């Protein structure tokens, strides 16, 4: 079971491979999922939600193989509140050195209407499914989906049932990105204060970004007592996405003066995994995206450049090196050589052999002859099917 051993530590559960992959069009291949799981494992993610094993053969295979090849992270599989889902999740997870079953059900009035269950019938289902999961695995996470639109008394009641049935993590999802930071903090604080047994479990926060408040809501939940943040790389996820891992992790690092909680993430690995997730999911990162956007460390105006040259802290609150960016930005043009091209492509997530580099270098030179500057996206296009962006 993943326990928080000190009060300052916040666990990071990454769900890029589950909630992230649920974004329409973000499907990844089996090999890509294994690669991303390896990078998450290396960067210090505490729990990897690797998929939804009953959803498809592909998800089942991905979860079981990720469970076998990762070394540090707990591997988690999602299951609805149905016994066959939970059995299937366990089947995929059982060979992992450390695994977690995550089971959920929609508890708000709108979500209860879908299976047409009364409050009592749903409470009974939660009791049965969480205890079934707990009989298989000693690390069980339970989520009341749409918690932030669930009646307060009912939410307290079902959280207590899940704890008594053996859940060790209670995740409070803001499924539709409806909540605001003060409410988010309050909700967790009151659950911890009022639900019997709450001090025995870890509370998690899982926010969606429909109103652009996912990062603020996640951090507020931590201030309220949550000790696990659920997030994805680049904020990938359904609709407007999930909380972005890089944002919460860097916010906790940069503002440790007012948010004294630490994660286990090696932040220097952020840029590489961000680029790999953008490439394999086919979801490019917006230029002005916090932390990992192309312009997040770029300065163009004269005043900013002047300030930067005198003291980088004038306009930068983080060092590019902290997220794995080299401080020097290579400007690619017709005078650039092969070594610079190789380094630039490596930065962009492409590792080339000598022959491949030779071929790309010829095409790069043709392009550089026609363009003043060859931008990162030109190089990515060049790498994809020999695209010529002009
Ligand atoms: O957003 C959500 O409610 C979820 C649950 C499955 C935890 O992703
Ligand atoms: Zn979600």
Coordinates of C-alpha atoms and ligand atoms in Angstrom, one line a residue:
X1 CA 0.0 0.0 0.0
X2 CA 1.3 3.5 -0.9
X3 CA 1.3 5.5 2.4
X4 CA 2.4 9.0 2.9
X5 CA 5.1 8.7 5.5
X6 CA 5.6 12.3 6.2
X7 CA 3.0 15.1 6.3
X8 CA 4.9 17.3 3.8
X9 CA 5.0 14.7 1.0
X10 CA 2.5 14.8 -1.9
X11 CA 2.1 11.6 -4.0
X12 CA 1.8 12.1 -7.7
X13 CA -0.5 9.8 -9.6
X14 CA -0.1 10.2 -13.3
X15 CA -3.0 9.2 -15.5
X16 CA -1.7 10.2 -19.0
X17 CA -2.1 6.6 -20.1
X18 CA -5.7 6.3 -18.9
X19 CA -7.5 9.6 -18.6
X20 CA -5.1 11.3 -21.0
X21 CA -5.5 8.6 -23.6
X22 CA -9.3 9.1 -23.3
X23 CA -9.0 12.4 -25.2
X24 CA -10.5 11.8 -28.6
X25 CA -7.7 11.2 -31.0
X26 CA -4.9 10.8 -28.4
X27 CA -4.7 7.0 -28.8
X28 CA -1.2 5.6 -28.3
X29 CA 0.3 2.4 -29.6
X30 CA 1.4 -0.4 -27.3
X31 CA 5.1 0.4 -27.7
X32 CA 4.4 4.1 -27.1
X33 CA 2.6 3.4 -23.9
X34 CA 5.5 1.3 -22.7
X35 CA 7.9 4.0 -23.5
X36 CA 5.9 6.7 -21.7
X37 CA 5.4 4.4 -18.7
X38 CA 9.2 3.9 -18.6
X39 CA 9.7 7.7 -18.6
X40 CA 7.1 8.2 -15.8
X41 CA 8.8 5.5 -13.7
X42 CA 12.2 7.1 -14.2
X43 CA 11.0 10.6 -13.3
X44 CA 9.7 9.5 -9.9
X45 CA 6.0 9.3 -10.4
X46 CA 4.6 7.5 -7.4
X47 CA 1.6 5.8 -9.1
X48 CA 1.1 5.2 -12.8
X49 CA -2.5 4.7 -13.8
X50 CA -1.7 2.6 -16.8
X51 CA -5.1 1.9 -18.3
X52 CA -8.6 0.5 -17.9
X53 CA -8.1 -3.3 -18.4
X54 CA -11.7 -4.3 -19.1
X55 CA -12.0 -1.5 -21.8
X56 CA -10.1 -3.4 -24.5
X57 CA -7.6 -6.2 -25.1
X58 CA -5.1 -3.5 -25.9
X59 CA -5.6 -1.8 -22.5
X60 CA -5.4 -5.1 -20.7
X61 CA -2.1 -5.9 -22.4
X62 CA -0.7 -2.5 -21.8
X63 CA -1.5 -2.6 -18.1
X64 CA 0.0 -6.1 -17.6
X65 CA 3.2 -5.4 -19.5
X66 CA 3.7 -2.0 -17.8
X67 CA 3.2 -3.8 -14.5
X68 CA 6.1 -6.2 -15.4
X69 CA 8.6 -3.7 -16.8
X70 CA 8.4 -0.7 -14.4
X71 CA 10.7 -0.6 -11.3
X72 CA 9.7 2.1 -8.9
X73 CA 6.1 3.2 -9.4
X74 CA 3.0 1.5 -8.2
X75 CA 1.0 0.4 -11.2
X76 CA -2.7 1.1 -11.1
X77 CA -5.6 -0.2 -13.2
X78 CA -9.1 1.4 -13.4
X79 CA -12.3 -0.6 -12.9
X80 CA -16.0 0.4 -12.7
X81 CA -18.0 -0.7 -9.7
X82 CA -18.6 -4.1 -11.2
X83 CA -17.1 -7.4 -10.1
X84 CA -16.0 -8.5 -13.6
X85 CA -14.2 -5.1 -14.1
X86 CA -12.4 -5.5 -10.8
X87 CA -11.4 -9.1 -11.6
X88 CA -10.1 -8.1 -15.0
X89 CA -8.0 -5.2 -13.5
X90 CA -6.5 -7.6 -10.9
X91 CA -5.7 -10.1 -13.7
X92 CA -3.7 -7.4 -15.4
X93 CA -2.0 -6.1 -12.3
X94 CA -1.3 -9.2 -10.2
X95 CA 2.3 -9.7 -11.4
X96 CA 3.4 -6.1 -10.6
X97 CA 5.7 -5.8 -7.6
X98 CA 3.3 -3.1 -6.3
X99 CA -0.1 -2.6 -7.7
X100 CA -3.3 -0.8 -7.1
X101 CA -7.0 -1.3 -8.1
X102 CA -8.8 1.9 -8.7
X103 CA -12.6 1.5 -8.7
X104 CA -15.1 4.2 -9.1
X105 CA -18.8 5.0 -9.5
X106 CA -20.7 8.3 -10.3
X107 CA -22.3 9.5 -7.1
X108 CA -24.0 12.8 -8.1
X109 CA -27.7 12.8 -8.8
X110 CA -27.0 13.1 -12.6
X111 CA -24.6 10.1 -12.5
X112 CA -26.8 8.0 -10.2
X113 CA -29.6 8.4 -12.8
X114 CA -27.6 6.5 -15.4
X115 CA -27.6 3.1 -13.8
X116 CA -30.9 4.1 -12.2
X117 CA -29.8 3.3 -8.6
X118 CA -31.2 4.7 -5.5
X119 CA -28.8 6.1 -2.9
X120 CA -29.2 3.0 -0.8
X121 CA -28.6 0.6 -3.8
X122 CA -25.5 2.5 -4.8
X123 CA -24.2 2.5 -1.2
X124 CA -24.6 -1.3 -1.2
X125 CA -22.8 -1.6 -4.5
X126 CA -19.9 0.5 -3.2
X127 CA -19.6 -1.7 -0.1
X128 CA -19.5 -4.9 -2.2
X129 CA -17.1 -3.7 -4.9
X130 CA -14.6 -2.1 -2.6
X131 CA -14.5 -5.1 -0.4
X132 CA -14.1 -7.4 -3.4
X133 CA -11.2 -5.3 -4.6
X134 CA -9.6 -5.3 -1.2
X135 CA -9.8 -9.1 -1.0
X136 CA -7.7 -9.2 -4.1
X137 CA -5.2 -6.4 -3.5
X138 CA -4.1 -4.5 -0.4
X139 CA -3.9 -1.2 -2.2
X140 CA -7.4 0.0 -3.3
X141 CA -8.3 3.4 -4.4
X142 CA -12.0 4.5 -4.6
X143 CA -13.5 7.5 -6.4
X144 CA -17.0 9.0 -6.2
X145 CA -17.1 10.3 -9.8
X146 CA -18.5 13.8 -10.0
X147 CA -17.9 14.2 -6.3
X148 CA -18.0 18.0 -6.5
X149 CA -21.7 17.9 -7.6
X150 CA -22.7 15.1 -5.2
X151 CA -24.9 16.0 -2.2
X152 CA -22.7 16.7 0.8
X153 CA -24.4 14.2 3.2
X154 CA -24.4 11.5 0.6
X155 CA -20.7 12.1 -0.3
X156 CA -19.8 11.8 3.4
X157 CA -21.8 8.6 3.7
X158 CA -20.3 6.9 0.7
X159 CA -16.7 7.9 1.5
X160 CA -17.2 6.3 5.0
X161 CA -18.5 3.1 3.4
X162 CA -15.6 2.9 1.0
X163 CA -13.1 3.4 3.9
X164 CA -14.8 0.8 6.0
X165 CA -14.8 -1.6 3.1
X166 CA -11.0 -1.3 2.8
X167 CA -10.1 1.6 0.4
X168 CA -6.7 3.0 1.4
X169 CA -7.0 6.0 -1.0
X170 CA -10.1 8.1 -1.4
X171 CA -10.0 10.2 -4.6
X172 CA -12.3 13.2 -4.9
X173 CA -12.8 13.9 -8.6
X174 CA -13.9 17.2 -10.0
X175 CA -15.0 15.3 -13.1
X176 CA -16.4 18.2 -15.1
X177 CA -14.0 20.9 -13.9
X178 CA -16.8 22.7 -12.0
X179 CA -15.3 23.5 -8.7
X180 CA -13.3 26.6 -7.6
X181 CA -10.2 26.7 -5.4
X182 CA -11.8 27.7 -2.1
X183 CA -14.4 25.0 -2.5
X184 CA -11.8 22.4 -3.5
X185 CA -9.8 23.1 -0.3
X186 CA -12.9 23.2 1.9
X187 CA -14.3 19.9 0.5
X188 CA -11.2 17.9 1.4
X189 CA -10.8 19.6 4.7
X190 CA -14.4 18.9 5.8
X191 CA -14.2 15.3 4.6
X192 CA -11.1 14.7 6.6
X193 CA -12.7 16.4 9.7
X194 CA -16.1 14.8 9.5
X195 CA -15.8 11.3 8.0
X196 CA -15.0 8.6 10.6
X197 CA -11.8 6.8 9.6
X198 CA -10.6 9.6 7.3
X199 CA -7.3 9.9 9.1
X200 CA -6.4 6.3 8.2
X201 CA -6.5 6.9 4.4
X202 CA -4.8 9.2 1.8
X203 CA -7.1 11.8 0.2
X204 CA -6.5 12.4 -3.5
X205 CA -7.6 15.3 -5.8
X206 CA -8.4 14.7 -9.5
X207 CA -9.3 17.8 -11.4
X208 CA -10.4 18.5 -14.9
X209 CA -9.7 21.9 -16.6
X210 CA -13.0 22.9 -18.1
X211 CA -12.8 26.4 -16.5
X212 CA -9.0 26.5 -16.5
X213 CA -8.8 26.0 -12.8
X214 CA -7.5 22.5 -12.5
X215 CA -4.0 23.4 -11.3
X216 CA -5.3 26.0 -8.7
X217 CA -8.0 23.5 -7.6
X218 CA -5.4 20.7 -7.1
X219 CA -3.1 22.9 -5.1
X220 CA -6.0 24.2 -3.0
X221 CA -7.0 20.6 -2.3
X222 CA -3.5 19.9 -1.0
X223 CA -3.8 22.9 1.3
X224 CA -7.1 21.3 2.5
X225 CA -5.3 18.0 3.3
X226 CA -5.1 16.0 0.1
X227 CA -1.8 14.1 -0.2
X228 CA -2.1 12.8 -3.7
X229 CA -2.5 14.8 -6.9
X230 CA -3.8 13.1 -10.0
X231 CA -2.5 14.7 -13.2
X232 CA -1.3 14.1 -16.8
X233 CA 1.7 15.2 -18.8
X234 CA 0.8 18.4 -20.7
X235 CA -2.6 18.4 -19.1
X236 CA -3.7 15.8 -21.7
X237 CA -7.2 14.5 -21.0
X238 CA -10.9 14.6 -22.0
X239 CA -12.4 17.9 -23.1
X240 CA -10.1 20.7 -21.7
X241 CA -7.9 18.1 -20.1
X242 CA -6.7 17.1 -16.6
X243 CA -4.4 18.9 -14.2
X244 CA -1.0 19.3 -15.8
X245 CA 1.7 17.4 -13.9
X246 CA 4.4 19.9 -14.8
X247 CA 2.3 22.8 -13.5
X248 CA 1.6 21.4 -10.0
X249 CA 5.1 20.0 -9.6
X250 CA 6.8 23.2 -10.5
X251 CA 4.4 25.4 -8.6
X252 CA 5.2 23.3 -5.4
X253 CA 8.9 23.6 -6.2
X254 CA 9.0 27.3 -7.0
X255 CA 6.6 28.5 -4.3
X256 CA 7.7 26.2 -1.5
X257 CA 7.7 29.3 0.7
X258 CA 3.9 29.3 0.8
X259 CA 3.2 25.7 -0.3
X260 CA 5.5 23.6 1.9
X261 CA 4.8 20.2 0.3
X262 CA 7.2 18.2 -1.8
X263 CA 7.0 15.6 -4.5
X264 CA 9.4 12.9 -5.6
X265 CA 9.5 14.2 -9.2
X266 CA 12.9 14.7 -10.9
X267 CA 11.9 18.0 -12.6
X268 CA 14.8 17.9 -15.0
X269 CA 12.9 15.1 -16.9
X270 CA 9.8 17.2 -17.5
X271 CA 10.7 18.7 -20.9
X272 CA 11.7 15.4 -22.5
X273 CA 8.5 13.5 -21.4
X274 CA 6.4 16.5 -22.4
X275 CA 7.8 16.4 -25.9
X276 CA 7.4 12.6 -26.2
X277 CA 3.8 12.7 -25.0
X278 CA 3.0 15.5 -27.5
X279 CA 4.6 13.5 -30.3
X280 CA 3.0 10.1 -29.5
X281 CA -0.5 11.5 -28.7
X282 CA -0.4 13.8 -31.7
X283 CA -1.5 16.7 -29.4
X284 CA 0.9 19.6 -29.8
X285 CA 1.7 21.8 -26.8
X286 CA 0.4 25.3 -27.2
X287 CA 3.2 27.9 -27.5
X288 CA 2.3 29.8 -24.3
X289 CA 1.6 26.7 -22.2
X290 CA 3.0 27.2 -18.7
X291 CA 6.3 25.4 -18.0
X292 CA 6.5 23.4 -21.3
X293 CA 5.3 25.7 -24.0
X294 CA 7.8 26.8 -26.7
X295 CA 7.6 30.4 -25.4
X296 CA 7.7 29.6 -21.7
X297 CA 11.4 30.5 -21.6
X298 CA 11.6 32.6 -24.7
X299 CA 12.2 36.4 -24.7
X300 CA 11.7 38.6 -27.6
X301 CA 11.2 42.2 -26.7
X302 CA 14.2 44.4 -26.3
X303 CA 13.5 45.3 -22.7
X304 CA 13.1 41.7 -21.7
X305 CA 16.2 40.6 -23.6
X306 CA 18.2 43.4 -21.9
X307 CA 16.9 42.4 -18.5
X308 CA 17.7 38.8 -19.1
X309 CA 21.2 39.5 -20.2
X310 CA 21.9 41.4 -17.0
X311 CA 20.1 39.0 -14.6
X312 CA 18.0 36.0 -15.7
X313 CA 15.8 36.4 -12.6
X314 CA 14.5 39.7 -13.9
X315 CA 12.0 37.8 -16.2
X316 CA 12.3 34.2 -15.2
X317 CA 11.0 32.6 -12.0
X318 CA 12.5 29.2 -12.8
X319 CA 15.7 28.2 -14.5
X320 CA 15.3 26.4 -17.8
X321 CA 17.7 23.7 -16.5
X322 CA 15.2 22.9 -13.7
X323 CA 12.8 21.4 -16.3
X324 CA 15.6 19.9 -18.5
X325 CA 16.0 22.6 -21.1
X326 CA 19.5 23.5 -22.1
X327 CA 19.9 27.2 -21.3
X328 CA 21.2 28.0 -24.7
X329 CA 18.7 27.8 -27.5
X330 CA 20.3 26.7 -30.8
X331 CA 19.1 28.8 -33.6
X332 CA 19.0 26.5 -36.7
X333 CA 19.8 28.0 -40.1
X334 CA 21.9 27.3 -43.2
X335 CA 25.1 27.7 -41.3
X336 CA 24.3 25.1 -38.7
X337 CA 26.2 21.9 -38.8
X338 CA 25.4 18.2 -38.3
X339 CA 26.2 18.1 -34.6
X340 CA 23.9 21.0 -33.9
X341 CA 21.1 19.3 -35.9
X342 CA 21.6 16.1 -34.0
X343 CA 21.5 17.9 -30.6
X344 CA 18.4 19.9 -31.6
X345 CA 16.6 16.8 -32.8
X346 CA 17.5 15.0 -29.6
X347 CA 16.0 17.9 -27.6
X348 CA 12.9 17.5 -29.7
X349 CA 12.7 13.8 -28.8
X350 CA 14.2 12.3 -31.9
X351 CA 17.3 10.1 -31.5
X352 CA 19.0 9.5 -34.9
X353 CA 21.5 7.0 -36.1
X354 CA 24.3 8.2 -38.5
X355 CA 22.6 7.2 -41.7
X356 CA 19.3 8.7 -40.8
X357 CA 21.1 11.9 -39.7
X358 CA 22.8 12.1 -43.1
X359 CA 19.5 11.9 -44.9
X360 CA 17.8 14.4 -42.6
X361 CA 20.7 16.8 -42.9
X362 CA 20.5 17.0 -46.7
X363 CA 16.7 17.8 -46.4
X364 CA 17.4 20.3 -43.6
X365 CA 20.0 22.2 -45.7
X366 CA 17.6 22.4 -48.6
X367 CA 15.0 23.9 -46.3
X368 CA 17.5 26.2 -44.6
X369 CA 18.5 27.7 -47.9
X370 CA 14.9 28.9 -48.4
X371 CA 14.1 30.0 -44.8
X372 CA 15.8 32.5 -42.6
X373 CA 15.4 30.4 -39.5
X374 CA 14.3 26.8 -39.2
X375 CA 12.0 26.5 -36.3
X376 CA 11.4 23.5 -34.0
X377 CA 8.1 22.7 -35.7
X378 CA 9.8 22.8 -39.1
X379 CA 12.2 20.1 -37.9
X380 CA 9.3 18.0 -36.4
X381 CA 7.6 18.3 -39.8
X382 CA 10.8 17.3 -41.6
X383 CA 11.0 14.2 -39.4
X384 CA 7.4 13.3 -40.1
X385 CA 7.2 11.6 -43.5
X386 CA 9.7 14.0 -45.0
X387 CA 7.2 16.9 -44.8
X388 CA 8.5 20.2 -46.2
X389 CA 6.7 23.0 -44.3
X390 CA 7.0 25.5 -47.1
Ligands
LIG1 O1 -12.8 12.4 -13.9 C1 -13.1 11.4 -13.3 O2 -14.1 11.4 -12.5 C2 -12.4 10.2 -13.5 C3 -12.7 9.0 -12.6 C4 -12.7 7.7 -13.3 C5 -11.7 9.0 -11.4 O3 -11.5 10.1 -14.3
LIG2 ZN1 -10.9 12.2 -14.9

